[in-house]
Short mmCIF file of C-alpha atoms and ligand atoms in Angstrom, two decimals:
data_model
loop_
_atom_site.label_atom_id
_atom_site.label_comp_id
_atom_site.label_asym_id
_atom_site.label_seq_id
_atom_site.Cartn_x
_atom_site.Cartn_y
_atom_site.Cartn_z
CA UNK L 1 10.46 -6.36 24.51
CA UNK L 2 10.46 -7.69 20.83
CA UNK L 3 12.53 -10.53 22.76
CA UNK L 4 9.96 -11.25 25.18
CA UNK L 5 7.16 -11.42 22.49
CA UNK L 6 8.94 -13.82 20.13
CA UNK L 7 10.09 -15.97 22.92
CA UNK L 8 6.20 -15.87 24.12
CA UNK L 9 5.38 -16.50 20.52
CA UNK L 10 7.51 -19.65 20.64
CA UNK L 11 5.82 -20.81 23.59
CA UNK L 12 2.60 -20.05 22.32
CA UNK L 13 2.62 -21.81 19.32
CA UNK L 14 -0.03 -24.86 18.45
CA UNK L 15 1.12 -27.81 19.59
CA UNK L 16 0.67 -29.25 15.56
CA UNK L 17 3.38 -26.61 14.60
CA UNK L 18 5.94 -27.58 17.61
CA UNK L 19 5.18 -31.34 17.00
CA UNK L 20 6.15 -30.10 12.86
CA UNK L 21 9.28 -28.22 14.05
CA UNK L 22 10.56 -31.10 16.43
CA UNK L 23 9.81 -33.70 13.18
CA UNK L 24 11.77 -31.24 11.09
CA UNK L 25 14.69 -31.27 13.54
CA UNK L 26 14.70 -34.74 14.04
CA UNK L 27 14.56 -35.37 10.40
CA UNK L 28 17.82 -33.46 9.92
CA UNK L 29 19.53 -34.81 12.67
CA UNK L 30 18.72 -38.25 11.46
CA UNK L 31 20.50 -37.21 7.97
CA UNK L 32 23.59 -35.86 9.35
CA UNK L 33 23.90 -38.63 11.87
CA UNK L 34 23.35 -41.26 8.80
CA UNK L 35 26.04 -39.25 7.07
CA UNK L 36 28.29 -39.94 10.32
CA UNK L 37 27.82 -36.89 12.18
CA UNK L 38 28.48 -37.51 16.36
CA UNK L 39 25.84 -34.63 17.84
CA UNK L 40 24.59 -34.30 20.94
CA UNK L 41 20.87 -34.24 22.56
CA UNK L 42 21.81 -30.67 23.69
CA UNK L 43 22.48 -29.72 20.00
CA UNK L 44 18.94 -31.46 18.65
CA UNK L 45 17.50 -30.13 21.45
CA UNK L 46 19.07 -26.63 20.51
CA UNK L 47 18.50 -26.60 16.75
CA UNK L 48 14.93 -27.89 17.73
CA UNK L 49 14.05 -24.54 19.07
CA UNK L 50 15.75 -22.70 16.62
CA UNK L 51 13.39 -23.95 14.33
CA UNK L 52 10.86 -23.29 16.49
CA UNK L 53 12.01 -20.09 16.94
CA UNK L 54 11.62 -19.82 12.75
CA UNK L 55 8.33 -20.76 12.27
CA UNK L 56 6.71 -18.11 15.09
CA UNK L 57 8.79 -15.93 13.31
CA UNK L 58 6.85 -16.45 10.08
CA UNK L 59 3.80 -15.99 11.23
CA UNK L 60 2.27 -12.71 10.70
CA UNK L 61 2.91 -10.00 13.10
CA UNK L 62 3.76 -6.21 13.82
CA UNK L 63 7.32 -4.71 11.93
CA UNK L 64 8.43 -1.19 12.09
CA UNK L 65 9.13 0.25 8.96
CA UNK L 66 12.60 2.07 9.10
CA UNK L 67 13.36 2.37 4.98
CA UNK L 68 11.84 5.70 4.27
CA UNK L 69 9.35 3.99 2.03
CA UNK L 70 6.20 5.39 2.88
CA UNK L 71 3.75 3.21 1.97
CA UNK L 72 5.90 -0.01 1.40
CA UNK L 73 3.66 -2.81 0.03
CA UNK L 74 5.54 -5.91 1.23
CA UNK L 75 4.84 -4.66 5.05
CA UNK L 76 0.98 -3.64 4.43
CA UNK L 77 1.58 -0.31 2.86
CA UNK L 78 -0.72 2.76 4.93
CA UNK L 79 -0.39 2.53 8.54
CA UNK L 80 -3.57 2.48 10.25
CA UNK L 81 -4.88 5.85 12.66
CA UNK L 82 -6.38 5.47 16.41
CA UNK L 83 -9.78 6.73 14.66
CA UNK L 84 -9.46 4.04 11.79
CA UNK L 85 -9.06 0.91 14.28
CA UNK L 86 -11.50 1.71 16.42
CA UNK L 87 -13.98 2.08 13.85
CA UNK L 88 -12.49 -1.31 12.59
CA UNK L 89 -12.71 -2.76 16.33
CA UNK L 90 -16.41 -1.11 17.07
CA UNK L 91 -17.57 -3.26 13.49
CA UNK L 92 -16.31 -6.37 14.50
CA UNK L 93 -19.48 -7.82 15.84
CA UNK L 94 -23.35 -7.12 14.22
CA UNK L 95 -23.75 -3.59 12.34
CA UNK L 96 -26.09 -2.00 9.42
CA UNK L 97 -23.82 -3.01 7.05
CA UNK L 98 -26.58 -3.86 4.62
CA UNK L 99 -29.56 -3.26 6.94
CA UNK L 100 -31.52 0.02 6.88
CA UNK L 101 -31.88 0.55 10.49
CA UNK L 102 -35.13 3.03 10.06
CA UNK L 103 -36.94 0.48 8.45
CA UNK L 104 -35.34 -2.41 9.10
CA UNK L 105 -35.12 -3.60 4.97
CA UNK L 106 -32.31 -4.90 3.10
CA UNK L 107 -29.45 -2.40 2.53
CA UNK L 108 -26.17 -2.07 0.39
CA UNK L 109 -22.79 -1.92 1.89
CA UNK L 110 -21.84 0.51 -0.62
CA UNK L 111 -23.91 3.22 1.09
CA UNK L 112 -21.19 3.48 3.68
CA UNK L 113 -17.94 4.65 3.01
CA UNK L 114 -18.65 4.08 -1.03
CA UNK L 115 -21.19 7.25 -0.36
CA UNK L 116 -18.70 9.02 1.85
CA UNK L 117 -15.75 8.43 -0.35
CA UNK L 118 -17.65 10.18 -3.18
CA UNK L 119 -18.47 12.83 -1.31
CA UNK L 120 -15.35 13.91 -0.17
CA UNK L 121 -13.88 13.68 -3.77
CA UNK L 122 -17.13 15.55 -5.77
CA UNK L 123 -18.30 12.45 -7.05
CA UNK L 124 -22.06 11.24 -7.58
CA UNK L 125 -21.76 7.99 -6.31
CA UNK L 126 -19.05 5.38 -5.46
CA UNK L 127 -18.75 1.80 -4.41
CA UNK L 128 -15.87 -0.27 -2.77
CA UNK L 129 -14.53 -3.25 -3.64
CA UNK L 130 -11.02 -5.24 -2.18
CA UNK L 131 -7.76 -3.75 -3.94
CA UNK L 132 -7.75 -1.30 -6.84
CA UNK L 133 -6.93 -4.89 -9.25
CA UNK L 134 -10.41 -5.79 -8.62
CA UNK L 135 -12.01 -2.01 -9.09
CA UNK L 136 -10.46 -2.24 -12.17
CA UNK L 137 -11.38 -5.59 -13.47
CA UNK L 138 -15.31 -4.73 -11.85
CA UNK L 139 -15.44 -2.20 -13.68
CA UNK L 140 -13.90 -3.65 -17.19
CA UNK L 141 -16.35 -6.26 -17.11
CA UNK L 142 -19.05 -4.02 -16.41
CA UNK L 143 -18.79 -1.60 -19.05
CA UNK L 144 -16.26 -3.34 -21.68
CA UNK L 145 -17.32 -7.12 -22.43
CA UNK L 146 -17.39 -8.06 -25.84
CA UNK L 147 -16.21 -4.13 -26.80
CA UNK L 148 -13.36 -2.08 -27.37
CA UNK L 149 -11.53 -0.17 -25.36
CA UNK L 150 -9.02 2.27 -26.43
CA UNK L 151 -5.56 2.75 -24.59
CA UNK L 152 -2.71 4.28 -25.09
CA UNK L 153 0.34 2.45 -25.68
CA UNK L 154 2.46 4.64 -23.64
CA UNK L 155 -0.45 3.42 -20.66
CA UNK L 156 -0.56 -0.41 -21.37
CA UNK L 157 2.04 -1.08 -18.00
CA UNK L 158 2.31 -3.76 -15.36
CA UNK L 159 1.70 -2.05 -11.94
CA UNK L 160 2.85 -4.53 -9.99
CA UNK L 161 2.69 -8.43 -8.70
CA UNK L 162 2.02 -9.26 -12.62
CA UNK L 163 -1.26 -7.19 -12.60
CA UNK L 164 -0.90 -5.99 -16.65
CA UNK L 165 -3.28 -3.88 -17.68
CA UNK L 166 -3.47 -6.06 -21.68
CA UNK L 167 -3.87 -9.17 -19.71
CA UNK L 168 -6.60 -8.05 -17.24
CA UNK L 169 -8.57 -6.27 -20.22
CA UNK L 170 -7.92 -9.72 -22.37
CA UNK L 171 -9.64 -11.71 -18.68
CA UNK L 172 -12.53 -9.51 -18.76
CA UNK L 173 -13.38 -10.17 -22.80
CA UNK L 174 -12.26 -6.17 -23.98
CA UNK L 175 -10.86 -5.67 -26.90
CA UNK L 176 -7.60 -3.70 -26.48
CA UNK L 177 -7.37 -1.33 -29.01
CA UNK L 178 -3.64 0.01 -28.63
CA UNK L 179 -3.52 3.87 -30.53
CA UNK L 180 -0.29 6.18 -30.51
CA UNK L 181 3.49 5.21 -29.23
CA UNK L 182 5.20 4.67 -26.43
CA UNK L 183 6.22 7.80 -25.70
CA UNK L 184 3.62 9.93 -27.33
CA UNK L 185 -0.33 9.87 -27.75
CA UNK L 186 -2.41 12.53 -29.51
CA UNK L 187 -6.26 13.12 -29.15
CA UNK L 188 -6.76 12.44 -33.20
CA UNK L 189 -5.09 9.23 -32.01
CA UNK L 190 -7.98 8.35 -30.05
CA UNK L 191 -10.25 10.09 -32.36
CA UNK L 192 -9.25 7.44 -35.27
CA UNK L 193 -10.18 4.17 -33.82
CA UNK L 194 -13.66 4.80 -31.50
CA UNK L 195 -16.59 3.74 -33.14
CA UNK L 196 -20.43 2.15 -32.06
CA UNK L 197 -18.75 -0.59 -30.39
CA UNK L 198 -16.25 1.18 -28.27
CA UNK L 199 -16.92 0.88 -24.45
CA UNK L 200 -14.75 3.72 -23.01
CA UNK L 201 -11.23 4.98 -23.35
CA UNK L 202 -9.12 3.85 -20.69
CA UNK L 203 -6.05 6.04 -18.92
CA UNK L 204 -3.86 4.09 -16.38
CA UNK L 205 -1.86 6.45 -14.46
CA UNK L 206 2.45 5.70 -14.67
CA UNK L 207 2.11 5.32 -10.80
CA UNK L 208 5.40 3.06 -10.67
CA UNK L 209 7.75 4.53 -13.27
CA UNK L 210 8.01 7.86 -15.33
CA UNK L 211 8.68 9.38 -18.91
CA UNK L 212 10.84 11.89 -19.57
CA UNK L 213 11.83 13.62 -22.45
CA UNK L 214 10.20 13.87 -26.26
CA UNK L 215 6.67 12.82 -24.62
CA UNK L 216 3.14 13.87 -25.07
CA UNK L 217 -0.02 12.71 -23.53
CA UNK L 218 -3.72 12.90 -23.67
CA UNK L 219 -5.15 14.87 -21.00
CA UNK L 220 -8.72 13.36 -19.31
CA UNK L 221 -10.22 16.60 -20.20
CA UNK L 222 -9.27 16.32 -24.09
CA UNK L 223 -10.51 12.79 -23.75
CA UNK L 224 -13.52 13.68 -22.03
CA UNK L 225 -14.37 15.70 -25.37
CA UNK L 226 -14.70 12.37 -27.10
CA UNK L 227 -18.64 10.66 -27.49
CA UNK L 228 -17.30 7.86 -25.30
CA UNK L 229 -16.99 7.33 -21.14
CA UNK L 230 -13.37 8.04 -20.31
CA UNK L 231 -12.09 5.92 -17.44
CA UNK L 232 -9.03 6.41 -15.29
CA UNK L 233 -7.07 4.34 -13.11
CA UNK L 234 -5.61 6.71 -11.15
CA UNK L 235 -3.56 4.41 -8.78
CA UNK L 236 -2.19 6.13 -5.78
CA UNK L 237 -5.75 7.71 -4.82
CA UNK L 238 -4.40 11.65 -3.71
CA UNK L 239 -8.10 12.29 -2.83
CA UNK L 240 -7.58 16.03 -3.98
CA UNK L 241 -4.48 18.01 -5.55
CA UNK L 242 -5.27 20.90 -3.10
CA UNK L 243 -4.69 18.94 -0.34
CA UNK L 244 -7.48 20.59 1.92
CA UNK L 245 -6.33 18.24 4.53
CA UNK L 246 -2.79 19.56 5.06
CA UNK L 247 -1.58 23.38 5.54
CA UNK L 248 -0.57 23.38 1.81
CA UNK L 249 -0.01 20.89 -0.63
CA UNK L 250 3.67 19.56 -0.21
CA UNK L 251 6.03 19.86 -3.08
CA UNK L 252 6.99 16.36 -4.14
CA UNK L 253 3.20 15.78 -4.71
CA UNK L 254 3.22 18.19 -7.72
CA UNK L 255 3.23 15.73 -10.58
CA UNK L 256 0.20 13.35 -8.66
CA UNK L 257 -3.01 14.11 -9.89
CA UNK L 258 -6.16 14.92 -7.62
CA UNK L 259 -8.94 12.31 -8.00
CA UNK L 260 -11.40 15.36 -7.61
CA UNK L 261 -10.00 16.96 -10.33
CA UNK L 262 -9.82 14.09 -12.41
CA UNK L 263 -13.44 13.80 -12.10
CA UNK L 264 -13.91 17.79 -12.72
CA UNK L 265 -11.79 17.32 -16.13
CA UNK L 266 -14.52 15.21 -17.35
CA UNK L 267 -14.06 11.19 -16.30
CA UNK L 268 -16.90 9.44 -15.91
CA UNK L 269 -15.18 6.81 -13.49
CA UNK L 270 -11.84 6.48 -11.47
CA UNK L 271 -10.69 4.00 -9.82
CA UNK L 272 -8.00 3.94 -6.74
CA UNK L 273 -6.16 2.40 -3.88
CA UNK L 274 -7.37 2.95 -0.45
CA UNK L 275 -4.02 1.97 1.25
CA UNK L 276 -2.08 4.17 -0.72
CA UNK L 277 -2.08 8.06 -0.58
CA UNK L 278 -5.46 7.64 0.78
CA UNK L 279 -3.78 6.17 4.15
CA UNK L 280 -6.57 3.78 4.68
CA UNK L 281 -7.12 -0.07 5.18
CA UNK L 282 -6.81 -2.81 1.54
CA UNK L 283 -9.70 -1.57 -0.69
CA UNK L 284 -10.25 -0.20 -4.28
CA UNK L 285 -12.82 2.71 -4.56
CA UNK L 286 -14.94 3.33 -7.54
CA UNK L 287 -16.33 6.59 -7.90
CA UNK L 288 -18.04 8.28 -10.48
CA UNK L 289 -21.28 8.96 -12.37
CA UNK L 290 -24.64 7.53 -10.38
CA UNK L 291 -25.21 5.14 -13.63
CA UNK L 292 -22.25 3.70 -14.20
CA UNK L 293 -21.66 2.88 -10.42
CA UNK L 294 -25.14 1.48 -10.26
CA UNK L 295 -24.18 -0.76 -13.53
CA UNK L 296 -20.91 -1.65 -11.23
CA UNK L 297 -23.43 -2.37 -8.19
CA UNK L 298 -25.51 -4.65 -10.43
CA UNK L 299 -22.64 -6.83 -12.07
CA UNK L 300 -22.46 -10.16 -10.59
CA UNK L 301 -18.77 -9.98 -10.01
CA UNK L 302 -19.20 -7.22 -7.63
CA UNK L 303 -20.17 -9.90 -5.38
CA UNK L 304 -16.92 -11.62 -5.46
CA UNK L 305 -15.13 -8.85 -5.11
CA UNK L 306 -17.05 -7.21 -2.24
CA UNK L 307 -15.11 -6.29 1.14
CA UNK L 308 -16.03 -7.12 4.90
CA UNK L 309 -17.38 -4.98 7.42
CA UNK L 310 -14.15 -4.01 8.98
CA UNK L 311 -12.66 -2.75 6.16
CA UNK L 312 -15.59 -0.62 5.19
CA UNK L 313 -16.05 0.36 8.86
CA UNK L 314 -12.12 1.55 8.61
CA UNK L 315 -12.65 3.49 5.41
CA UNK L 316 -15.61 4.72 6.95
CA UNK L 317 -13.51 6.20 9.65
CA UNK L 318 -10.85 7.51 6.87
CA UNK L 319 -13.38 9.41 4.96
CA UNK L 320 -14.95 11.13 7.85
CA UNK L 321 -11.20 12.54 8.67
CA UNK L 322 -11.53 14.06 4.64
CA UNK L 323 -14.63 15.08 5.24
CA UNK L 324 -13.05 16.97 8.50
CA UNK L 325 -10.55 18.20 6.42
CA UNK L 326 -8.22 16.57 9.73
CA UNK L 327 -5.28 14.98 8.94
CA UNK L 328 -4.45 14.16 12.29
CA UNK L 329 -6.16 10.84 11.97
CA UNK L 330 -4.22 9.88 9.06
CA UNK L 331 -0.64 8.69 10.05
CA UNK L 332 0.48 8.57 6.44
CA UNK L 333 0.00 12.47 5.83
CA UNK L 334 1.36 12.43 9.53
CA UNK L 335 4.55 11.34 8.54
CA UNK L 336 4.62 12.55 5.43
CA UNK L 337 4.25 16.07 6.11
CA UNK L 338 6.21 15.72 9.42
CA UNK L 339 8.50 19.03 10.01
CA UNK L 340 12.33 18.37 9.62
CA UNK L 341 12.94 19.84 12.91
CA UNK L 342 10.82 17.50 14.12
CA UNK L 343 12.28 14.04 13.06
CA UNK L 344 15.81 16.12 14.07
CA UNK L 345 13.97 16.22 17.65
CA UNK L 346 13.05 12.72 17.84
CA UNK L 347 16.56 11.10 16.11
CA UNK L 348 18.45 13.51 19.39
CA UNK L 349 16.04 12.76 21.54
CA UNK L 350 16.50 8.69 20.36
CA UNK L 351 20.49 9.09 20.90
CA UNK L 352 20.59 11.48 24.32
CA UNK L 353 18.36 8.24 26.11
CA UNK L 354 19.94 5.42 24.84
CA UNK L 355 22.96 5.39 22.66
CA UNK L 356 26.12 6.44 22.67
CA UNK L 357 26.82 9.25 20.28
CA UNK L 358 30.78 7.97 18.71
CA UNK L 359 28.69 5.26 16.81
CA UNK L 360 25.35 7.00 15.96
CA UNK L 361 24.95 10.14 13.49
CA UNK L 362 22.21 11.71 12.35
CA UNK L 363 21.90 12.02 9.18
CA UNK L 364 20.23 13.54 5.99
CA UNK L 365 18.43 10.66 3.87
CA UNK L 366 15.45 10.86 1.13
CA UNK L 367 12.26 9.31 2.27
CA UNK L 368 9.50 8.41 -0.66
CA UNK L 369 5.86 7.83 -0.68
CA UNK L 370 6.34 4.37 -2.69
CA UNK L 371 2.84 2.28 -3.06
CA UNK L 372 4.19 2.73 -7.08
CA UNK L 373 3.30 6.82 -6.60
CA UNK L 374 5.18 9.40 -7.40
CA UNK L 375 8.00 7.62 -8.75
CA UNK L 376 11.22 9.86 -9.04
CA UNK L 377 9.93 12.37 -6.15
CA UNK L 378 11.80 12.29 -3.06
CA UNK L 379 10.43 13.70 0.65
CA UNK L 380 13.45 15.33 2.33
CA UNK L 381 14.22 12.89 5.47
CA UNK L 382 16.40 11.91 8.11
CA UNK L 383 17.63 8.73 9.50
CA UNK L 384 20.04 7.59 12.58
CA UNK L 385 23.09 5.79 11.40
CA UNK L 386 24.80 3.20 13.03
CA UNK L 387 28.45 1.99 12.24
CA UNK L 388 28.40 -1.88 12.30
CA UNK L 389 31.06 -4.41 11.51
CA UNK L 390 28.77 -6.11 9.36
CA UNK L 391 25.92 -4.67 7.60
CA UNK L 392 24.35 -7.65 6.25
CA UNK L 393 24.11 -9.45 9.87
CA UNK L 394 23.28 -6.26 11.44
CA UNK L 395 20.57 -5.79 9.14
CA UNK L 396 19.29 -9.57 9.37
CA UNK L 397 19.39 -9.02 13.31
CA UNK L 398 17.49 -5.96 13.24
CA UNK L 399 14.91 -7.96 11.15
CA UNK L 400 14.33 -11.31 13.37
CA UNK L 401 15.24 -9.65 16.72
CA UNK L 402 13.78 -6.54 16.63
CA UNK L 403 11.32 -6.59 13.57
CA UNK L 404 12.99 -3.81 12.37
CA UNK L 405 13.47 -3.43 8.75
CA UNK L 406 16.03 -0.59 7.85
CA UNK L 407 17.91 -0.01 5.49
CA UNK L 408 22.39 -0.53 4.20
CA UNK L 409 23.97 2.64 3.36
CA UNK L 410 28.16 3.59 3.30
CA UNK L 411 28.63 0.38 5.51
CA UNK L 412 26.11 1.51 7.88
CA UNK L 413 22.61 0.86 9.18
CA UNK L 414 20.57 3.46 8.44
CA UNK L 415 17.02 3.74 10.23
CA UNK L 416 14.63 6.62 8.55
CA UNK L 417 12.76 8.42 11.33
CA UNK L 418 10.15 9.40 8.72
CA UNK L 419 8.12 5.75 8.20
CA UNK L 420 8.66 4.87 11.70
CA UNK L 421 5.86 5.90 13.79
CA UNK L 422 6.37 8.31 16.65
CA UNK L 423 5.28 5.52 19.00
CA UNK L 424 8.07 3.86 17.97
CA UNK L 425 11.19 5.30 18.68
CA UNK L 426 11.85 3.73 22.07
CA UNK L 427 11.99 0.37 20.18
CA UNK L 428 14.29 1.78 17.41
CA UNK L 429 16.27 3.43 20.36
CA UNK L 430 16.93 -0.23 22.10
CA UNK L 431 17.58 -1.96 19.07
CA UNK L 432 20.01 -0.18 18.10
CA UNK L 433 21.86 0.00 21.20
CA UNK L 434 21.68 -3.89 21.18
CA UNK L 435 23.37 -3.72 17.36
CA UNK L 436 26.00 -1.42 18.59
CA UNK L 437 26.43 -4.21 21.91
CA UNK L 438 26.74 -6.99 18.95
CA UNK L 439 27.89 -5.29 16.14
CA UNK L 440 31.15 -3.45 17.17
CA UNK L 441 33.44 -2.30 14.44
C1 PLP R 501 -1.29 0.28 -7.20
C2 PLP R 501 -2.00 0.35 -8.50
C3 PLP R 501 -2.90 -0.64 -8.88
C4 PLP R 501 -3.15 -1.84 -8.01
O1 PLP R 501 -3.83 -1.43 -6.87
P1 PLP R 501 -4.06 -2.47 -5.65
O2 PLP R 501 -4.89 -1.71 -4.69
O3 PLP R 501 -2.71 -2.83 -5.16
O4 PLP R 501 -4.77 -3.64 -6.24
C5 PLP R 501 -3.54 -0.51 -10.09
N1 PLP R 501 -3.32 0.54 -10.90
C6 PLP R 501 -2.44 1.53 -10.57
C7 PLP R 501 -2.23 2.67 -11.52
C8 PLP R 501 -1.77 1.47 -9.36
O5 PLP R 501 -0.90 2.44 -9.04
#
């Protein structure tokens, strides 16, 4: 099937990009023939679809996530629910995004999921923008031009892609004022350095690495005790530490704090990832006192940093599963909290219809949420692993063939039942029988 939709995608490409691909191939041929090279019009003609063959494979299109990495940002972190798209497909032509419907006046699009989003965390208002980068530069700006705000140095950390929290605070004309160590940050720290022109302190949660060892932090509720707003960007999003969503909270979680009771401790705004632990579609929420997200509202950059209707209509859809308390309609806490037994079933299940059982094991593997949370926790996992006579090839063929991206382990392929989908398992089932066809040892 994967087969049948690149070939299709070859065949369905704009003419512009086949004209660019034959151009390409001619190109080269041109070169090599220059350089005294005999080849054939079957060859050109060969390489020219090979080429072809490269750029539909570019473009963007569905992969199946086989590493274990939960929420793996290079292939569009949280998987999307049934609920979620069609919320996202039902938006896609005119809605009340900002239109009061009773009266028929001028509304906000933050009154949507923004509201909802707040509510299912215990916030008083909230407001979404497009990625937690820009909730956090909205609300710098907002609240910290021209003023100070107080970090710890054991906090000032690049999260990812070259988003550093000194450089975005130096963009949005803070002051960074840097109190404590590395490793350790007391309250009398903080206490030492705020004064009438300090905007807020600022905590950025160590979503991608961790500190071990002679440490000591500040909590948000000792902060909270200061005269100043406390902000938090709490990454990962993990809605609420008791997990009211799930049976009970699972155990690699433990170290993740809730966003509910990061508000209860005393912040007065936190800021978060919706395609993280949240399991929703890009966004950054803002939640947090009515005045301050009102002052967020207000600022012009908001505007520029505003999402569309589908991705509001999609968080939309993700909140109302919170407010359910259903997790059902989130795939991430799906496959998170998916039963051992259970991905046992489905990796037998994959083997006894299509593969032959000398080549393919099932075996014990450590999944991870990833999205930069809970760095050093692992979710207990399984995978199916294949023998291959080359791992590297096998891997790349898994890739372009099968849009499969798994993982190399003790000169095998190893595919983790846990980030593929459920939905999914006849395609992980044929692929691998094709790299144990093409792959024999
Ligand atoms: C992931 C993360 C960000 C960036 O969030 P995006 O939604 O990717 O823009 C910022 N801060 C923290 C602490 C994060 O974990």
């Amino acid at each position: 099937m994967a087969h049948l939709q690149r070939a299709s995608n070859v065949a369905a490409l704009p003419h512009d990009l086949l004209t660019a691909a034959a151009r390409t191939t001619i190109d080269e041929a041109r070169k090599r023939i220059e350089q005294g090279a005999l080849l054939e019009r079957s060859e050109i003609l060969e390489q020219a679809e090979i080429t072809a063959n490269a750029v539909a494979g570019r473009l963007l299109q569905p992969m199946i996530n086989a590493t274990g990495i939960l929420l793996h940002t290079n292939l569009g972190r949280a998987p999307l629910g049934t609920s979620t798209i069609d919320a996202i497909i039902h938006a896609s032509g005119s809605t009340n995004l900002e239109y009061i419907i009773e009266t028929g006046q001028r509304g906000s699009r933050h009154d949507h999921a923004g509201h909802l989003l707040a509510l299912a965390c215990g916030a008083e208002a909230g407001m979404i923008v497009n990625n937690n980068a820009a909730a956090v530069v909205l609300v710098l700006a907002t609240l910290a031009r021209g003023k100070e705000v107080v970090v710890s140095r054991g906090e000032l950390v690049e999260i990812g892609g070259g988003f550093r929290v000194p450089e975005i605070l130096a963009e949005t004309s803070a002051q960074l004022i840097e109190v404590g160590t590395t490793n350790r940050t007391r309250l009398r720290d903080y206490e030492k350095v705020i004064n009438d022109n300090t905007a807020m302190t600022l905590k950025v949660h160590a979503s991608n690495y961790r500190m071990v060892g002679f440490t000591e932090a500040t909590s948000v509720a000792e902060l909270a005790t200061l005269s100043v707003p406390v902000v938090v960007d709490a990454g990962s999003g993990l809605l609420d530490r008791d997990t009211p969503w799930l049976a009970q909270p699972p155990s690699w979680l433990a170290d993740e704090p809730g966003i509910r009771q990061t508000l209860d401790d005393g912040a007065s705004i936190v800021t978060f990832s919706g395609d993280k632990l949240l399991g929703g579609p890009q966004s950054g929420i803002i939640v947090g006192t009515r005045v301050l997200i009102e002052r967020c509202k207000q600022h012009p950059l908001a505007r520029a940093l505003r999402c569309d209707k589908t991705t509001i209509a999609g968080l939309q859809a993700v909140a109302i599963a919170y407010l359910d308390r259903d997790a059902s309609q989130i795939p991430l806490w799906q496959r998170a909290t998916a039963e051992m037994s259970e991905l046992r079933a489905r990796g037998n299940a994959i083997i006894n219809t299509t593969l032959s059982l000398d080549r393919v094991a099932v075996v014990d593997h450590e999944a991870a949420a990833g999205g930069g949370s809970l760095p050093g926790h692992t979710i207990p996992s399984l995978a199916l692993a294949v023998v291959v006579s080359d791992v590297t090839s096998a891997l790349r063929h898994l890739r372009t063939r099968h849009h499969i991206v798994a993982i190399a382990r003790d000169g095998r392929v190893l595919c983790d039942l846990r980030s593929v989908g459920p939905g999914e398992d006849a395609l992980i089932g044929a692929a691998l029988a094709d790299l144990i066809a093409t792959f024999a040892p």
